[in-house]
Structure formats: structure tokens, C-alpha cells
Coordinates of C-alpha atoms and ligand atoms in Angstrom, one line a residue:
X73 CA -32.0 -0.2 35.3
X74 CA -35.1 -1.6 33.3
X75 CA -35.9 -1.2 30.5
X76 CA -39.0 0.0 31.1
X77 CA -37.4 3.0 32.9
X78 CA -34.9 3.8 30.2
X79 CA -34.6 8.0 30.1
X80 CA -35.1 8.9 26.8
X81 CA -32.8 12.2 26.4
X82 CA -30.3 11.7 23.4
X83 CA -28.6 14.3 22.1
X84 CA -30.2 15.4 18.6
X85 CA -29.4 17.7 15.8
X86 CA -31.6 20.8 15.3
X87 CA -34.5 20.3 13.5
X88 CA -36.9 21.8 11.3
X89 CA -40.5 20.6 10.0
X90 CA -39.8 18.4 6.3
X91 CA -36.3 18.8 5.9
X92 CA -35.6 17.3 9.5
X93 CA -32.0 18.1 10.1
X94 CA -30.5 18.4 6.5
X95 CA -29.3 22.2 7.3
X96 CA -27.0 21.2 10.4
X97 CA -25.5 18.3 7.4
X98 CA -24.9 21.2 4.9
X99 CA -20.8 20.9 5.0
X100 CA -17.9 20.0 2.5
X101 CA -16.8 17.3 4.8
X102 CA -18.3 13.8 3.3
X103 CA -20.8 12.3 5.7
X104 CA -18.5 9.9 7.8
X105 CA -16.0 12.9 8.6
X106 CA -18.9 15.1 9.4
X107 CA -20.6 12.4 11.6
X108 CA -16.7 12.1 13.7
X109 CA -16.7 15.6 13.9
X110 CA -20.1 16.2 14.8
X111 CA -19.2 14.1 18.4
X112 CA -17.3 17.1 19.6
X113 CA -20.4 18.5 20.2
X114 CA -22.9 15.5 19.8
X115 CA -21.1 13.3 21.9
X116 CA -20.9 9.7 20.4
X117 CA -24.3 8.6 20.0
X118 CA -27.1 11.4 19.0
X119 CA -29.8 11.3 16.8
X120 CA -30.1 13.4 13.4
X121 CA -33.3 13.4 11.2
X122 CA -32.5 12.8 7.6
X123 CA -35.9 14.6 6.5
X124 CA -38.6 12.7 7.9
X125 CA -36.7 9.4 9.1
X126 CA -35.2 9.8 12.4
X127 CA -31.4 8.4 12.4
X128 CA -29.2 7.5 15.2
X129 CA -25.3 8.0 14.6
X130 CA -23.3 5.5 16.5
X131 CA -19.6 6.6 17.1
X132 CA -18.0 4.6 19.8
X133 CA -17.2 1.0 19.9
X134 CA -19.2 -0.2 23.0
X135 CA -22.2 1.0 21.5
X136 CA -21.3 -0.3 18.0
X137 CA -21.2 -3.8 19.6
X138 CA -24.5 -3.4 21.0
X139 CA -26.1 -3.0 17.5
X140 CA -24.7 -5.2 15.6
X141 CA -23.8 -7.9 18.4
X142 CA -25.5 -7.7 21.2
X143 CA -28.7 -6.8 19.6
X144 CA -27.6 -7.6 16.6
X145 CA -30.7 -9.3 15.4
X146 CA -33.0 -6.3 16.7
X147 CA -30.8 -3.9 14.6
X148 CA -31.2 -6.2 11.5
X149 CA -33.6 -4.4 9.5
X150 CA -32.5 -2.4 6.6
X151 CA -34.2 1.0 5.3
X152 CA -36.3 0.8 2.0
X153 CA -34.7 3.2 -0.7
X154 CA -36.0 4.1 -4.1
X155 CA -32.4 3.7 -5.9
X156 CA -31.6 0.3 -4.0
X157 CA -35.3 -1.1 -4.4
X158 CA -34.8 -0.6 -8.1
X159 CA -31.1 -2.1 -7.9
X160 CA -32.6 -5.2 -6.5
X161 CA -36.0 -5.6 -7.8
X162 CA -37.3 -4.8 -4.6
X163 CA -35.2 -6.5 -2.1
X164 CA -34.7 -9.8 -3.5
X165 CA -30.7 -9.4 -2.7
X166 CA -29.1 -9.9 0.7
X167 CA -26.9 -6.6 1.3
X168 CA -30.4 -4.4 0.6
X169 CA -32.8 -6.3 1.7
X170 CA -35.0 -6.0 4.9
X171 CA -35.0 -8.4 7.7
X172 CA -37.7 -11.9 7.0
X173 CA -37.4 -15.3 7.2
X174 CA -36.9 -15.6 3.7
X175 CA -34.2 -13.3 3.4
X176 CA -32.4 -15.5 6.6
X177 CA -32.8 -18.3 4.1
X178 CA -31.6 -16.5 1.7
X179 CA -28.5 -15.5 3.5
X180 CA -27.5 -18.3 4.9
X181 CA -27.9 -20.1 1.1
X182 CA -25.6 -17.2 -0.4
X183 CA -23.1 -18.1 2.7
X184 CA -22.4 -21.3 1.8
X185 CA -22.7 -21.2 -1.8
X186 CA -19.2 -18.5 -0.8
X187 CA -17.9 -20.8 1.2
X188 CA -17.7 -23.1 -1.4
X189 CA -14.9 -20.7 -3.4
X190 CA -14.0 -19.0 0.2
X191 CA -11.2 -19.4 2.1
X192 CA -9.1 -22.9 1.4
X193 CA -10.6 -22.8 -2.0
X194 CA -7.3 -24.1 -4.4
X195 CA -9.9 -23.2 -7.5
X196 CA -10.1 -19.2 -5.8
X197 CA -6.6 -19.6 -5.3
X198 CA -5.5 -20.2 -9.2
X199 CA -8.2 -17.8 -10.2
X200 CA -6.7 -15.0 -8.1
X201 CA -3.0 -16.1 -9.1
X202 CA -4.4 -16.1 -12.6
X203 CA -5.3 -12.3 -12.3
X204 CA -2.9 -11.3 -10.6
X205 CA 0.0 -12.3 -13.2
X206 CA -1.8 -10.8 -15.5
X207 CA -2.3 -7.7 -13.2
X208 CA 1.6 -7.7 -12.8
X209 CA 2.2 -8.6 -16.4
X210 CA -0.1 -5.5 -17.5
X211 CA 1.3 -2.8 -15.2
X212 CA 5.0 -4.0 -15.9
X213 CA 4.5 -3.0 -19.3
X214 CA 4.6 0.4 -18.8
X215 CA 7.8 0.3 -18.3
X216 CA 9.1 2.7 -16.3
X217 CA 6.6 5.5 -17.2
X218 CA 4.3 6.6 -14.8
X219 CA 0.8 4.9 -14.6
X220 CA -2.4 5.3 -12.8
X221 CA -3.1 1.6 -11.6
X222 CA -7.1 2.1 -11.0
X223 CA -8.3 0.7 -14.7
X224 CA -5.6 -2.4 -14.3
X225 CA -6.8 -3.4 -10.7
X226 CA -10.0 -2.7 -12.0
X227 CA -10.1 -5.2 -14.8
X228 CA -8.1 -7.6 -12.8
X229 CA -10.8 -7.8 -10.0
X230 CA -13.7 -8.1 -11.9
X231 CA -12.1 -10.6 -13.9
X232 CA -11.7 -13.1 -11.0
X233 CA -15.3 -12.3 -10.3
X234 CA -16.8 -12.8 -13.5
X235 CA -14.8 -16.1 -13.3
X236 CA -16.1 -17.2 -9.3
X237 CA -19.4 -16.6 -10.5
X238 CA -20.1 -17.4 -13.8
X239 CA -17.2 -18.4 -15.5
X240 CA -16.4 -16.4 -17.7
X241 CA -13.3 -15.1 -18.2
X242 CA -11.7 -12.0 -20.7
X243 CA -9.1 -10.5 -22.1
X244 CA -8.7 -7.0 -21.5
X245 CA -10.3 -5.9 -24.7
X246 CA -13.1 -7.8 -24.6
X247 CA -16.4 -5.9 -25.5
X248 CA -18.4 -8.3 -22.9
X249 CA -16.3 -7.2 -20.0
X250 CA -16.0 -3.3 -21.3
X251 CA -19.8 -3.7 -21.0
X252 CA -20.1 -5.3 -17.6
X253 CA -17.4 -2.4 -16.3
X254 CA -19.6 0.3 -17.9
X255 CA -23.0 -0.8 -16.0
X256 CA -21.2 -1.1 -13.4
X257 CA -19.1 2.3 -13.2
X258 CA -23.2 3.6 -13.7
X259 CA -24.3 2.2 -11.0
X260 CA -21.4 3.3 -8.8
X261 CA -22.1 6.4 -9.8
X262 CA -25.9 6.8 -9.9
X263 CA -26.8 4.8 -6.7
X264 CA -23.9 7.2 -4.1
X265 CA -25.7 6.9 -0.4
X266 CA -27.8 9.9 0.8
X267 CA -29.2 10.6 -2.5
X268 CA -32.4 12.9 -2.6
X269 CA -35.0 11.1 -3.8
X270 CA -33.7 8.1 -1.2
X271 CA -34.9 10.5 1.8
X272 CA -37.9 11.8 -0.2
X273 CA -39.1 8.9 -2.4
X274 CA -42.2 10.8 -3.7
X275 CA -39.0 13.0 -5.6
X276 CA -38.9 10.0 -7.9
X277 CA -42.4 11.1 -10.1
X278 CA -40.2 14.3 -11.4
X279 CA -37.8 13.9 -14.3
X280 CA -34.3 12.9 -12.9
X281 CA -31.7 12.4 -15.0
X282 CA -29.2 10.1 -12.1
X283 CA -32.4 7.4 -11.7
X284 CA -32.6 7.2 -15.7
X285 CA -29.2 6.3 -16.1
X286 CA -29.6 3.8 -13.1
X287 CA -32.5 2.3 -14.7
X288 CA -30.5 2.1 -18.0
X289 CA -27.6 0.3 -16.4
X290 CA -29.8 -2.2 -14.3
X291 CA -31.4 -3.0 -17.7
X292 CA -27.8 -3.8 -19.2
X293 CA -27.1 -5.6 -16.1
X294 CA -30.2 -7.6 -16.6
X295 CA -29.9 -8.6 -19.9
X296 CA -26.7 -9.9 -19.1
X297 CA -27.0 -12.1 -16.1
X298 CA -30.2 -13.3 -17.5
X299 CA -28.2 -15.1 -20.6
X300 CA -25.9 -16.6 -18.2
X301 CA -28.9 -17.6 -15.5
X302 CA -30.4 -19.3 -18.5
X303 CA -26.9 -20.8 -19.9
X304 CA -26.4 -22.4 -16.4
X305 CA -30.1 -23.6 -15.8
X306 CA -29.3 -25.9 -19.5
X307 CA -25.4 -27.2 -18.5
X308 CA -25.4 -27.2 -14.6
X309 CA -25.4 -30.5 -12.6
X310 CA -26.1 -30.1 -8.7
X311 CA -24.0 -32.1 -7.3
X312 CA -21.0 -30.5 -9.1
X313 CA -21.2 -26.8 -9.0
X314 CA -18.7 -25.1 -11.5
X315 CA -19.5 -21.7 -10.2
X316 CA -21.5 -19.4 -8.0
X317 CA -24.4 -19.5 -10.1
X318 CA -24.5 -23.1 -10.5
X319 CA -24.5 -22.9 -6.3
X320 CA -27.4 -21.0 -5.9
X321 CA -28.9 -22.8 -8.1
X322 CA -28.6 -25.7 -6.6
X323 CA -29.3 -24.0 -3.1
X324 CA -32.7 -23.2 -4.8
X325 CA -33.5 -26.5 -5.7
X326 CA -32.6 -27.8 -2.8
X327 CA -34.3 -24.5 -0.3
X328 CA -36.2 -26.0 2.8
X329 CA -39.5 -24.0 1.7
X330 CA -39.8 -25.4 -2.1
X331 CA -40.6 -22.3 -4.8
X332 CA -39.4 -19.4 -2.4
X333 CA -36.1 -18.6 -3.6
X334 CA -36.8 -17.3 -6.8
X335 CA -34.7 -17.1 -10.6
X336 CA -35.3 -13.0 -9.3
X337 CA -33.5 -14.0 -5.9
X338 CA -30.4 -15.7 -7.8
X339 CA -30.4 -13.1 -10.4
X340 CA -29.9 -10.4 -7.8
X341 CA -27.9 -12.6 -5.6
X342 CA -25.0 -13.3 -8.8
X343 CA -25.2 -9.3 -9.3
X344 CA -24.7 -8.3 -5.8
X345 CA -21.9 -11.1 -5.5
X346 CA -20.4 -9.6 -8.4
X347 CA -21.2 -5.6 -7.5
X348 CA -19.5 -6.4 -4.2
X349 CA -17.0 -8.2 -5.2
X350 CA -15.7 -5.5 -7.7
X351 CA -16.2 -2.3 -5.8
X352 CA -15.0 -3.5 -2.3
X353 CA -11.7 -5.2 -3.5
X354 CA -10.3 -3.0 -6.2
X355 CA -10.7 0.1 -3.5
X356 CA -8.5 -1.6 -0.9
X357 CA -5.5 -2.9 -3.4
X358 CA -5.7 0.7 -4.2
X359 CA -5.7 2.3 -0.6
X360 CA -2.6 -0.7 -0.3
X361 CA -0.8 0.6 -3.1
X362 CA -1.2 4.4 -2.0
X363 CA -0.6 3.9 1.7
X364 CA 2.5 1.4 0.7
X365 CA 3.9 4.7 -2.1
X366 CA 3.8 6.7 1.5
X367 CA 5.7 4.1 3.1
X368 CA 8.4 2.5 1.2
X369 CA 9.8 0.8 4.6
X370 CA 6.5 -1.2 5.0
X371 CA 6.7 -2.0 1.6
X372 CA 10.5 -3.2 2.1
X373 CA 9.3 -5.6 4.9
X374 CA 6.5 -7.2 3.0
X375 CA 8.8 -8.1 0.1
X376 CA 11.3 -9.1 2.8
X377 CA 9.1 -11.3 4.4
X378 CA 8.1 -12.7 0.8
X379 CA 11.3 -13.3 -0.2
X380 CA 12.2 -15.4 3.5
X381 CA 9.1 -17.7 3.3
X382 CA 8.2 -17.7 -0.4
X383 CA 11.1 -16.9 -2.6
X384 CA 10.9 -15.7 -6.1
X385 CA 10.0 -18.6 -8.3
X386 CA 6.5 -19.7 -7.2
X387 CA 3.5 -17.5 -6.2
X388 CA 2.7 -17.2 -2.5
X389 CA -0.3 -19.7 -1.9
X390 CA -2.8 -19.3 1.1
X391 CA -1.3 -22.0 3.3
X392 CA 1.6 -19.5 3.8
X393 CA -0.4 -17.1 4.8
X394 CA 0.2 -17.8 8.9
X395 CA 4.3 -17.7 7.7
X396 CA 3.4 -14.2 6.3
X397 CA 1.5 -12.4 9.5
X398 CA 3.3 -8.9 7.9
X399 CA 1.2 -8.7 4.7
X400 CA -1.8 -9.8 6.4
X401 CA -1.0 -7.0 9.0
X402 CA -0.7 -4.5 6.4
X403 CA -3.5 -5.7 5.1
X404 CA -5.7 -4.7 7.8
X405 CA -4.3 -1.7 8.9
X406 CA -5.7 -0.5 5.3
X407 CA -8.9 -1.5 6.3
X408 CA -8.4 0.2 9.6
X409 CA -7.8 3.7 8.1
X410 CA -9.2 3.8 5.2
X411 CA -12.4 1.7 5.9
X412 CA -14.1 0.8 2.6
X413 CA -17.9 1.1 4.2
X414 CA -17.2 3.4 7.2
X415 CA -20.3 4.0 7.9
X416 CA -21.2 0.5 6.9
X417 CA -24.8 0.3 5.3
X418 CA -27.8 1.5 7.3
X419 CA -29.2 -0.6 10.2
X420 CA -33.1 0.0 10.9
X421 CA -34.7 -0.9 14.5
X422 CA -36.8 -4.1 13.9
X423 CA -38.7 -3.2 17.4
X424 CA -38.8 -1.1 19.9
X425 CA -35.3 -1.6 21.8
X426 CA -32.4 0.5 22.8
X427 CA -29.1 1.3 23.0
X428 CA -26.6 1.7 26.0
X429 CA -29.8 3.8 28.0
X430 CA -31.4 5.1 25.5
X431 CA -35.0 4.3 24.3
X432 CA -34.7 3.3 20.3
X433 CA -38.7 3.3 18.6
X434 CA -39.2 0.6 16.3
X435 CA -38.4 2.3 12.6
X436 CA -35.4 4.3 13.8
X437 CA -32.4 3.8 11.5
X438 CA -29.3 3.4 12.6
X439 CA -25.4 4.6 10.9
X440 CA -22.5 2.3 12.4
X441 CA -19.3 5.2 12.3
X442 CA -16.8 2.6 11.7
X443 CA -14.5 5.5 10.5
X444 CA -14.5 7.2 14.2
X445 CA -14.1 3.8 15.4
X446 CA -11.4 3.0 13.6
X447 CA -9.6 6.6 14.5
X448 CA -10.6 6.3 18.4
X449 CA -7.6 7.2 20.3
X450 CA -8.9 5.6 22.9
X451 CA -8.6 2.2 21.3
X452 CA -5.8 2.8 18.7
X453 CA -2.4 5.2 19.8
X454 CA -2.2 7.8 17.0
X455 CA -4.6 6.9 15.1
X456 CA -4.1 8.8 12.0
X457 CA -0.4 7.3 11.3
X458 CA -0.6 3.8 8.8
X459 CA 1.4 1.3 11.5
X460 CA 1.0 -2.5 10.6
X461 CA 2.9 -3.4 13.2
X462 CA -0.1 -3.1 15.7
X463 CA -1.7 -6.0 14.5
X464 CA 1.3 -7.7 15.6
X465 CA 2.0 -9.1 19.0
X466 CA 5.4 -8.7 20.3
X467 CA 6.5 -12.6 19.2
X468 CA 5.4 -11.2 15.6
X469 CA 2.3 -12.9 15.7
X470 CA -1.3 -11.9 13.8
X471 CA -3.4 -9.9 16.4
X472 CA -7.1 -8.7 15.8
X473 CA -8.1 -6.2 18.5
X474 CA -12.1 -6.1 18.7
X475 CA -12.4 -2.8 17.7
X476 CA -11.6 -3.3 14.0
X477 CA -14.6 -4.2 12.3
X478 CA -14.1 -3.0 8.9
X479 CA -16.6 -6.0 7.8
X480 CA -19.3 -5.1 10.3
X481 CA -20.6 -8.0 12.6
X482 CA -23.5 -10.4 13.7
X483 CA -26.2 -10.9 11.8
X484 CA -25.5 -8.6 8.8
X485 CA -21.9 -8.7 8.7
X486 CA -20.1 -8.8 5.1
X487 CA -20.8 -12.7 3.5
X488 CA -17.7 -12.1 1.3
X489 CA -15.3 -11.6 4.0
X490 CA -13.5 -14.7 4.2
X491 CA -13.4 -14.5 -0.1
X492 CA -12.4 -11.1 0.3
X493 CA -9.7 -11.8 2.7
X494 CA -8.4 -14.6 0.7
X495 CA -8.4 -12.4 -2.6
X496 CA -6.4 -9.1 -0.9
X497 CA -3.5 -11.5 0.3
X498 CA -3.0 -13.0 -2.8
X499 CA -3.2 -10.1 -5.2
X500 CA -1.3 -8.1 -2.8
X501 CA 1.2 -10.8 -2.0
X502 CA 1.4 -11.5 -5.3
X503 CA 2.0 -7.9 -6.6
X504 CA 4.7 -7.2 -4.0
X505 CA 6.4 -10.5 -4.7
X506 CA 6.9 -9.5 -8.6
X507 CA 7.0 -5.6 -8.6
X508 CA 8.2 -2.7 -6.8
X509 CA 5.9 0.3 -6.3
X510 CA 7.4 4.1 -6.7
X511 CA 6.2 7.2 -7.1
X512 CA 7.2 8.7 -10.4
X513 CA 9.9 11.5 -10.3
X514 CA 8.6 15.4 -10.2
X515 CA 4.8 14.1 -8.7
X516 CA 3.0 14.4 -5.2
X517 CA 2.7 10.9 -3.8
X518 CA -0.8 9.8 -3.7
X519 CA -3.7 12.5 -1.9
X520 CA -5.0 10.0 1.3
X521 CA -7.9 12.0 1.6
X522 CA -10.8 9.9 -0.2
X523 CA -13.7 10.4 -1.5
X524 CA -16.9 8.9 -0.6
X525 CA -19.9 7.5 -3.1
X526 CA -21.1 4.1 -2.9
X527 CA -17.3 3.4 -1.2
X528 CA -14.9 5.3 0.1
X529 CA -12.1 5.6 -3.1
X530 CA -8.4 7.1 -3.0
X531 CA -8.6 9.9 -5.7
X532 CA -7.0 8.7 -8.8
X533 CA -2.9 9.0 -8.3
X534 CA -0.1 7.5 -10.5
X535 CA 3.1 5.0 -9.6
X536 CA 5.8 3.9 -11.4
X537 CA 5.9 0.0 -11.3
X538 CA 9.4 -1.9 -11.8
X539 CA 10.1 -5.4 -11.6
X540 CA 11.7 -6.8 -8.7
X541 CA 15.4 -8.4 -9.6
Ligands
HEM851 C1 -22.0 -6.3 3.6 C2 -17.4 -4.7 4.0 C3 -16.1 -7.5 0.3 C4 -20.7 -9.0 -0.1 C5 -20.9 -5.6 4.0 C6 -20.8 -4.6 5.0 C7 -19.6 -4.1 5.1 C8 -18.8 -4.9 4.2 C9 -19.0 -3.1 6.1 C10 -22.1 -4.0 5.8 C11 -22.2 -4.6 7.2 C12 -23.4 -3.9 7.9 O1 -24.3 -3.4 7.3 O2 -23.4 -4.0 9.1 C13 -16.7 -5.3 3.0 C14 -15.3 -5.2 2.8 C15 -14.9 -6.0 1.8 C16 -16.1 -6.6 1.3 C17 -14.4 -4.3 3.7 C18 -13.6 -6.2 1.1 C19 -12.5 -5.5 1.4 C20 -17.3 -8.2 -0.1 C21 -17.3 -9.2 -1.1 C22 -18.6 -9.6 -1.3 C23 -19.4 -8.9 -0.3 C24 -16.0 -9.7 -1.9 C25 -19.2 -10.7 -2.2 C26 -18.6 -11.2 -3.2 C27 -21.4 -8.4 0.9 C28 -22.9 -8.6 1.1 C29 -23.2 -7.8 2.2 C30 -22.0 -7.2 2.6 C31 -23.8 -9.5 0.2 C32 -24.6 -7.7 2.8 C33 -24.7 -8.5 4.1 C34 -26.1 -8.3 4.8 O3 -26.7 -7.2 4.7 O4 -26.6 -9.2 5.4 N1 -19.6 -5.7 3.5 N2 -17.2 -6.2 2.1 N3 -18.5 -8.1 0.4 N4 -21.0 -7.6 1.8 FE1 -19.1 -7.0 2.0
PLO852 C1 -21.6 -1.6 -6.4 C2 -22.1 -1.4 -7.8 C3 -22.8 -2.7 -8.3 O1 -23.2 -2.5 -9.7 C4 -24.0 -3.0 -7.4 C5 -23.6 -3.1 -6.0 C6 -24.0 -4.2 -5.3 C7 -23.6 -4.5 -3.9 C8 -23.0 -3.3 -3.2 C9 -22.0 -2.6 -4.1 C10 -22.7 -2.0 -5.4 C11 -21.2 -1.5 -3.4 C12 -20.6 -2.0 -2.1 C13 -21.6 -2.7 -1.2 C14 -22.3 -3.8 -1.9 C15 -23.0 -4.6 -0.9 C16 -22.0 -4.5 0.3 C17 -21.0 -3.5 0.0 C18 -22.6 -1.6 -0.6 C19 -23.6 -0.9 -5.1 C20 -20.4 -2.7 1.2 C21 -19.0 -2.4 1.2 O2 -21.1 -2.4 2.1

């Protein structure tokens, strides 16, 4: 069939004038379970109205790949919001930022400026190794008392990224870093998706006390990264890049269009890198750590693999990481169930297109479920049950089925994957090879449930960490 003779019937959410179809969303359930349950009635691809702006929810995988692959570059556009205009000085980032030439330009400098501590990297690789002894070093001293792991990781992690991108690097106490974990945790908690004001931006002229502390902590943040922007523009040397910073600066000297990356564009760049960096990673060590306290037989065959291929007296590196196809299973079966985006960010129609038959105006924005993909019986057998071994082929071998897209993909998929990737396997391997994770006597293991802001988060949960003998 044409496209010119596409019907135009998609199911839709009731509606009502102004608040569009916010009463159907009223529910406990956060928005990615309430999307997945929504398809019992919806089907997998309807439309809602958040207020005004007309959303399509995308819950199956052949549609999925439409939007981000096959049209990916149609899909590409990215919804203006008043808390993520203010995050990013009005879209001079990559993540929020709305689909131009520039902001290709932009990407594709902020790719390779990753790629030059991505994957491979022997400087990422000591960084990581760094932070994780000290990760190990910090939780072991608890001895065997129970601990909750979250402000550990959490250090650890931003750590290494303070390092990749500015290098600077702490000890736990600090006051710099307590200060750059503060703005942070403000804007974590201040910029959570859905927000009111994002759906009605005129909201913003009334007194609101979430957008004041955001505005505070972007100051902070500010102040900050423009000390180091300006430490970097005195020291750095082009050709020699010591960190990320000193990379984008370089890419902007060297852009293709002289003058139109700006200091604003690097300064939002280095705070996304670093925003990312910190939120993504520490929430899937600690979705590993939980899954692996409901487990202990999966976390029995990671250390066994560790101790066949890597032994006990030197840190695995990333060239074993083919020899160690278990932990990077593992891996990505927590990014499977507990997805750390699942409903990725919000896609926006660049032109009048579609989707499977469906006509899709120009403007419509559009939510990526990658939580019902991810839980599709029809792609993965029971779903709900945490099984590594289905990344696995039957030789033992490192399978990715297309379905699992916990990065997104095509044009706007995740430009920190292959860093992330890297990171996870060493922290985790690292952290397995060293300690042994338990659940302290007389407490629930850790609640799986999650709970949904800016990423989805295990609640906060305790473990008692011993070292490995
Ligand atoms: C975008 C996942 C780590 C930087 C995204 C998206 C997802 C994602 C789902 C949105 C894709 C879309 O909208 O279609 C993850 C996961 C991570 C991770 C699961 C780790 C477990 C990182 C790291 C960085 C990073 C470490 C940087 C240091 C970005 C940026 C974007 C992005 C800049 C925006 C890309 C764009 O809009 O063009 N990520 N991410 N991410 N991620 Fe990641
Ligand atoms: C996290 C808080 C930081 O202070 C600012 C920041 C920047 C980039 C955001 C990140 C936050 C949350 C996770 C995001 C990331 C861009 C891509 C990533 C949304 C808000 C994901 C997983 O989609």
C-alpha cells in the first residue's frame, strides 16, 4: 500500500479538551508499566495525548525498529522541555537537543572525542581498575556488617568520570566531589520525566519550588565546569588530549563550520558526558548486585569463570573479555530486565511519516517501550525470570538477539555505549573477582521492583560483602 493511502485509525486513549489524556494515566503504576499494561487494551502501538501534544506509545519490536532504524532519521527530533531547555542552555547538548545540522556535527564530534577513552582504551581501563579497587577496598571495610552499597558505587562511578573527563580525581571526602554528587543528586531529582510544567510550559511563570532548586543546581554545575573549561583552554595541547574536555576542545577548533560549536556546546557536552555517565552506570552495578543477591548460582559461575581465565592475582583486563562470555551475559540480561531508560528518551516526528500503516503528522512525539520489549514473550521465554544463559549459544558463545536494545538505535542511540560497556565489565568483573556478595542474616533480599525518575533505580537494599579466599 502507498503511502498516500495509509488508513489513519490508531487506537487512542480517551480524551478531553486541555488535559488531553492525563485522566486515563492517573495510576500507581510508573509510566513504563502503565504503558505495557495499557496494550491489553491499546494493543501495541496507540496514541495518548499528554495535554496538548499528541504521543504515540510504541510497544512491540517491529515497530520499534521502524522508528529508530528504519526511519530512524525521520524519528530524530526531540521534544522541547522547560526543565531540559534549562539543563542545557537551550539545547546545546546532544541527548536533549533537537534534530539540525549542527547538532549532527555536534554528535558525531562528541562520538569520537568517546571513542578516544571507549572501548580498547588501556587509559579507561586503569581508570576503571583504579575505582574499582577502591570500590572493593571501601565496601570490604565493613566487614561483615551489613551495608547499603548505593553511596560506594556512587562515588566510585563518578569518580572515573570526573577522571575521563576532566581529570580530576578524589578521595572520598573530598568537598569538590561531595559538591559535584550534590548538584547532581538535584538534578536527578528535580528534572524526573513527565513533570508538569514540561507538558504545560506556560506553568513555569508560577512560583515552583522543583524548577528553583533545578536552577540552583545548574548554577553549581556551572560554576564548576566553567573553572575547569577555562583550566583546560590555558594547559591543553590538540594534538595530545589528556581528557574529554581537552577532546572537544580540540574537535572545536578543528569543527568543519569554524565558530559553530560553541564554549556553551562543550560546556553542556562535558556535563551531559558526566550526568550520563554517573546516573546510567551506578543504576546497573546496582540492578547486578541485586539481581546477583537473588541468584547466588549466577553469581557462583561468574566468579568460576573468573577464577578459570583470570585467576586471583591480577585484575581482569578487556582483552579477556571474549574468554569471559558469562559476565558479559549477565551483564546484559540486567539490561534486559531492568532496562535503565525503558522508555528511552522521547522521539518527535521530524515530518510527516508513519509507522507500520499508520499516518504519523509532523510534531507527533514518540515513547520507545523498551521495557515491554524487553518482557515480550514473544521474543524472550519467560520473560520475567533473570537467565543469562540466553545470551549464550549452545557452544557457550556471546549471542545478542535483535530485540535487546537497552541503548536504543540508529541515529540517536546512546554515544556512551561502547564506554559504558567497557566500564560495567570491569567494575563488575572486578567486584566479583575480589568479593562475595550476601545478603545479611534476618533481611528480605533486595525489592526488584524499581522506581522510576530520570532512571529506573533498585530501591535502596543492603548486602553483606566478604572477601573471596
Ligand atoms: C542516549 C542508554 C550510558 C550518553 C541514551 C538512550 C538510551 C541510553 C536508552 C536514548 C536513546 C534514544 O533516545 O533513542 C544508556 C545505558 C547506559 C548508558 C543503558 C549504561 C548502562 C551512557 C554513558 C554516556 C551516555 C556512559 C556518556 C558518558 C548518552 C547520550 C545520549 C544517550 C549523550 C543521547 C544520544 C542522542 O540523543 O543522540 N543512552 N546509556 N550514556 N546516552 Fe546513554
Ligand atoms: C542525570 C543528571 C545530570 O546532572 C544531568 C543528566 C544529563 C544527561 C542525562 C542524565 C542526567 C540522565 C540519564 C540520561 C542522560 C542522557 C542519556 C541518559 C537521560 C539527567 C539516558 C539513560 O537516556
Amino acid at each position: 500500500m502507498g503511502r498516500g493511502t495509509l488508513p489513519g485509525t490508531m487506537p487512542c486513549l480517551p480524551r478531553v479538551p486541555l488535559l488531553g489524556s492525563l485522566l486515563s494515566l492517573r495510576s500507581p503504576l510508573p509510566p513504563h508499566l502503565l504503558f505495557t499494561h495499557l496494550t491489553h487494551t491499546y494493543g501495541t502501538l496507540y496514541t495518548l495525548y499528554m495535554g496538548p501534544h499528541p504521543t504515540v506509545v510504541v510497544s512491540d519490536y517491529t515497530h520499534a525498529r521502524e522508528v529508530l532504524l528504519t526511519r530512524g532519521r525521520e524519528f530524530a527530533g526531540r521534544p522541547r522541555m522547560v526543565t531540559t531547555e534549562l539543563l542545557t542552555r537551550g539545547g546545546k547538548d546532544v541527548a536533549f537537543a533537537d534534530y539540525s545540522d549542527l547538532w549532527r556535527r555536534h554528535r558525531r564530534l562528541v562520538h569520537s572525542a568517546f571513542n578516544l577513552f571507549g572501548e580498547g582504551s588501556s587509559k579507561l581501563q586503569s581508570i576503571v581498575l583504579d575505582a574499582a579497587d577502591s570500590l572493593c577496598s571501601e565496601l570490604l571495610s565493613s566487614g561483615r556488617s551489613c551495608v547499603d552499597p548505593a553511596p560506594a558505587v556512587l562515588r566510585a562511578v563518578t569518580n572515573v568520570v570526573c577522571t575521563l573527563v576532566f581529570s580530576s580525581s578524589y578521595l572520598p571526602s573530598d568537598p569538590e566531589l561531595l559538591k559535584v554528587m550534590q548538584y547532581n543528586d538535584g538534578i536527578v531529582q528535580t528534572i524526573a520525566r513527565g513533570s508538569l510544567v514540561d507538558i504545560y510550559p506556560w506553568l513555569k511563570i508560577f512560583p515552583n519550588k522543583d524548577l528553583k532548586r533545578l536552577n540552583e543546581c545548574v548554577a553549581v554545575r556551572d560554576e564548576l565546569l566553567t573553572k575547569k573549561l577555562i583550566e583546560h583552554k590555558e594547559t591543553f595541547t590538540p594534538d595530545d588530549p589528556r581528557d574529554l574536555l581537552d577532546a572537544l576542545l580540540a574537535g572545536q577548533q578543528g569543527s568543519e563550520v569554524t565558530g559553530d560549536i560553541t564554549d556553551d556546546h562543550v560546556l553542556m557536552t562535558a556535563a551531559e558526558a558526566f550526568g550520563a555517565g554517573v546516573e546510567t552506570t551506578s543504576t546497573t552495578l546496582l540492578w547486578a548486585m541485586a539481581f546477583l543477591l537473588h541468584n547466588p548460582e549466577v553469581q557462583q559461575r561468574v566468579q568460576a569463570e573468573l577464577d578459570e581465565w583470570v585467576g586471583r592475582d591480577s585484575a581482569p583486563t578487556l582483552r579477556q573479555r571474549t574468554q569471559l562470555p558469562y559476565l558479559d551475559s549477565v551483564l546484559c540480561e540486567v539490561m534486559r530486565i531492568r532496562p535503565v531508560s525503558p522508555i528511552l528518551i522521547p522521539h518527535v516526528a521530524m515530518q510527516d511519516t508513519s509507522i507500520g500503516l499508520h499516518r504519523i503528522p509532523k510534531g507527533t512525539r514518540v515513547l520507545v517501550n523498551m521495557w515491554a520489549i524487553h518482557h515480550d514473550p514473544k521474543h524472550w521465554d519467560q520473560p520475567d525470570c533473570f537467565q543469562p544463559e540466553r545470551f549464550l549459544d549452545s557452544a557457550g558463545q556471546k549471542v545478542t538477539p535483535p530485540s535487546f536494545m537497552p541503548f536504543g538505535a540508529g541515529p540517536r542511540v546512546c554515544v556512551g555505549e561502547s564506554l559504558a560497556r567497557t566500564e560495567l565489565f570491569l567494575f563488575l568483573g572486578r567486584l566479583l573477582q575480589r568479593c562475595h556478595l550476601g545478603i545479611p542474616q534476618g533481611t528480605a533480599p533486595p525489592d526488584l521492583q524499581g522506581r522510576l525518575g530520570v532512571v529506573l533505580q533498585p530501591q535502596p537494599y543492603l548486602v553483606t560483602i566478604s572477601p573471596r579466599t
